[in-house]
Amino acid sequence: MNILVTGGAGFIGSHLCERLVASGHRVVCLDNFHSFYDPQIKRTNLAGIIDHPDFRLVEGDVRDINDLDKCFSEHEIGLIVHLAAMAGVRPSILEPELYAEVNIMGTHKVLLACQQHGVKRLVSASSSSVYGSKQGGAFRENDDLGKPESPYAETKRAGEVLAQLWQRELGISVVCLRFFTVYGPRQRPDLAIHKFASLLYGGKPLPVFGDGSTCRDYTYIDDTIDGVMGAVEYVQTHSGYAVFNLGEARPVQLLDMIYELEAASGRQAALQWHPLQPGDVPYTCADLTRSRAELNYDPKWTFREGLRSFIRWFEDTRQT
Ligand code: NAD
């Protein structure tokens, strides 16, 4: 099948494009190489696939319907995986309008493209941040959502609402996936594990926000991609609208993450303590009952193994 992946040059998107092509699909990737982080990193993300006959790159913006139309000009697209977004919680506080434009209007335009080009299946990236600030316990997809803690969280929630609305309107099949802090090779440089590794190897102290007890349900990229592939199958066999968590159900405290990073790298970290930052949530943990049952999702990576895999990639690719 021909699949359009928006944001396909990014961290999650590039891994997904590779997996889809390896599974026999033809992939059209739409990405605008936004400078939120170095666009060259995104070109490197695609280096292993750019010349593959079943892969095509369209450089363009999801907010621009003409750019979206280009993706449909050569191939009949049967399914869209919409990952393009302005990601990152803290930067969204500084640029809320940009986040709203890309994440809300961008999703709107993708749904419009579904209507105009008769695409009946959509998988769309949401985030654990839609759950807001919760303490303890695992987050279930049908929980009441708390107060969004950042413009980013707000836009991700709006994306889900739009997708649900259009699903009914168009009678298509839509899955929204709530990713829980994804890490591994090619992780975005702004995310904590990658940022900390850069500081650690640069001999600089690591900023710790709060008392180190905040917890994240870190998800290894291969597990995330398994889950997205499950969703790609699911939208082909189910109608309606569904939301799934993709996490590991294994929250890791910030200080334990630093300890594992030290162990994996063989380096000792100096810590610099700061107050909690606006937008941060204290805790995330996915309940996986639904995604295990419906997507056959079965995450396999321990945090220790995943971190070691990340560090191997980091050491291999780091510019000294
Ligand atoms: P990323 O920034 O690496 O990838 C996003 C890609 O989208 C980038 O390549 C970027 O250039 C592209 N993009 C941005 N604006 C665009 C636009 N207007 N038009 C076309 N392309 C555009 O981020 P990622 O970590 O791979 O995240 C992918 C998706 O998963 C996002 O929707 C993000 O909100 C969501 N998500 C990620 C995480 C995580 O831990 N990485 C957690 C929760 C949700």
mmCIF file of C-alpha atoms and ligand atoms in Angstrom, residues 7 9-13 30-34 37 42 60-63 83-87 102 125-127 152 156 179 181-182 188 191, ligand 1:
data_model
loop_
_atom_site.group_PDB
_atom_site.id
_atom_site.type_symbol
_atom_site.label_atom_id
_atom_site.label_comp_id
_atom_site.label_asym_id
_atom_site.label_seq_id
_atom_site.Cartn_x
_atom_site.Cartn_y
_atom_site.Cartn_z
ATOM 1 C CA GLY A 7 6.984 14.511 9.595
ATOM 2 C CA ALA A 9 12.232 12.995 8.424
ATOM 3 C CA GLY A 10 12.007 13.415 12.193
ATOM 4 C CA PHE A 11 13.017 11.066 14.988
ATOM 5 C CA ILE A 12 9.966 8.790 15.071
ATOM 6 C CA GLY A 13 9.049 9.397 11.415
ATOM 7 C CA LEU A 30 6.149 15.006 3.629
ATOM 8 C CA ASP A 31 8.430 17.119 5.817
ATOM 9 C CA ASN A 32 9.378 20.799 5.860
ATOM 10 C CA PHE A 33 12.713 20.233 7.675
ATOM 11 C CA HIS A 34 11.757 22.777 10.298
ATOM 12 C CA TYR A 37 16.514 21.484 15.600
ATOM 13 C CA LYS A 42 16.770 15.166 9.634
ATOM 14 C CA GLY A 60 6.691 20.822 2.050
ATOM 15 C CA ASP A 61 4.412 21.999 4.800
ATOM 16 C CA VAL A 62 1.331 20.210 6.118
ATOM 17 C CA ARG A 63 -0.330 23.599 6.506
ATOM 18 C CA LEU A 83 3.433 12.787 12.757
ATOM 19 C CA ALA A 84 4.395 16.308 11.610
ATOM 20 C CA ALA A 85 4.239 18.701 14.517
ATOM 21 C CA MET A 86 6.050 21.253 16.540
ATOM 22 C CA ALA A 87 7.145 18.967 19.378
ATOM 23 C CA VAL A 102 1.278 23.639 12.928
ATOM 24 C CA ALA A 125 0.345 11.252 16.691
ATOM 25 C CA SER A 126 -0.890 12.451 20.041
ATOM 26 C CA SER A 127 0.998 12.560 23.322
ATOM 27 C CA TYR A 152 1.848 21.870 23.319
ATOM 28 C CA LYS A 156 -2.239 17.699 20.999
ATOM 29 C CA PHE A 179 3.253 8.411 22.680
ATOM 30 C CA THR A 181 8.543 9.996 25.985
ATOM 31 C CA VAL A 182 10.228 8.135 23.158
ATOM 32 C CA ARG A 188 15.513 14.646 19.206
ATOM 33 C CA LEU A 191 14.803 15.693 24.777
HETATM 34 P P1 NAD B 1 10.515 15.500 15.349
HETATM 35 O O1 NAD B 1 10.561 16.980 15.573
HETATM 36 O O2 NAD B 1 11.801 14.752 15.287
HETATM 37 O O3 NAD B 1 9.662 15.161 14.066
HETATM 38 C C1 NAD B 1 8.626 15.994 13.580
HETATM 39 C C2 NAD B 1 8.899 16.256 12.113
HETATM 40 O O4 NAD B 1 7.839 17.077 11.625
HETATM 41 C C3 NAD B 1 10.196 17.005 11.854
HETATM 42 O O5 NAD B 1 10.989 16.328 10.907
HETATM 43 C C4 NAD B 1 9.749 18.367 11.326
HETATM 44 O O6 NAD B 1 10.637 18.925 10.363
HETATM 45 C C5 NAD B 1 8.391 18.032 10.738
HETATM 46 N N1 NAD B 1 7.511 19.194 10.687
HETATM 47 C C6 NAD B 1 7.329 20.150 11.636
HETATM 48 N N2 NAD B 1 6.440 21.062 11.205
HETATM 49 C C7 NAD B 1 6.054 20.665 9.968
HETATM 50 C C8 NAD B 1 5.170 21.210 9.005
HETATM 51 N N3 NAD B 1 4.494 22.342 9.236
HETATM 52 N N4 NAD B 1 5.015 20.562 7.820
HETATM 53 C C9 NAD B 1 5.705 19.415 7.559
HETATM 54 N N5 NAD B 1 6.570 18.867 8.434
HETATM 55 C C10 NAD B 1 6.738 19.484 9.626
HETATM 56 O O7 NAD B 1 9.592 14.928 16.533
HETATM 57 P P2 NAD B 1 9.318 13.426 16.997
HETATM 58 O O8 NAD B 1 9.869 13.294 18.366
HETATM 59 O O9 NAD B 1 9.707 12.466 15.945
HETATM 60 O O10 NAD B 1 7.729 13.482 17.136
HETATM 61 C C11 NAD B 1 6.851 12.983 16.119
HETATM 62 C C12 NAD B 1 5.415 13.134 16.596
HETATM 63 O O11 NAD B 1 5.224 12.425 17.817
HETATM 64 C C13 NAD B 1 4.990 14.563 16.879
HETATM 65 O O12 NAD B 1 3.642 14.712 16.484
HETATM 66 C C14 NAD B 1 5.111 14.683 18.394
HETATM 67 O O13 NAD B 1 4.250 15.681 18.906
HETATM 68 C C15 NAD B 1 4.702 13.294 18.815
HETATM 69 N N6 NAD B 1 5.232 12.883 20.125
HETATM 70 C C16 NAD B 1 6.561 12.621 20.269
HETATM 71 C C17 NAD B 1 7.045 12.225 21.509
HETATM 72 C C18 NAD B 1 8.503 11.908 21.740
HETATM 73 O O14 NAD B 1 8.865 11.542 22.866
HETATM 74 N N7 NAD B 1 9.378 12.002 20.750
HETATM 75 C C19 NAD B 1 6.170 12.094 22.602
HETATM 76 C C20 NAD B 1 4.819 12.384 22.401
HETATM 77 C C21 NAD B 1 4.352 12.750 21.159
#
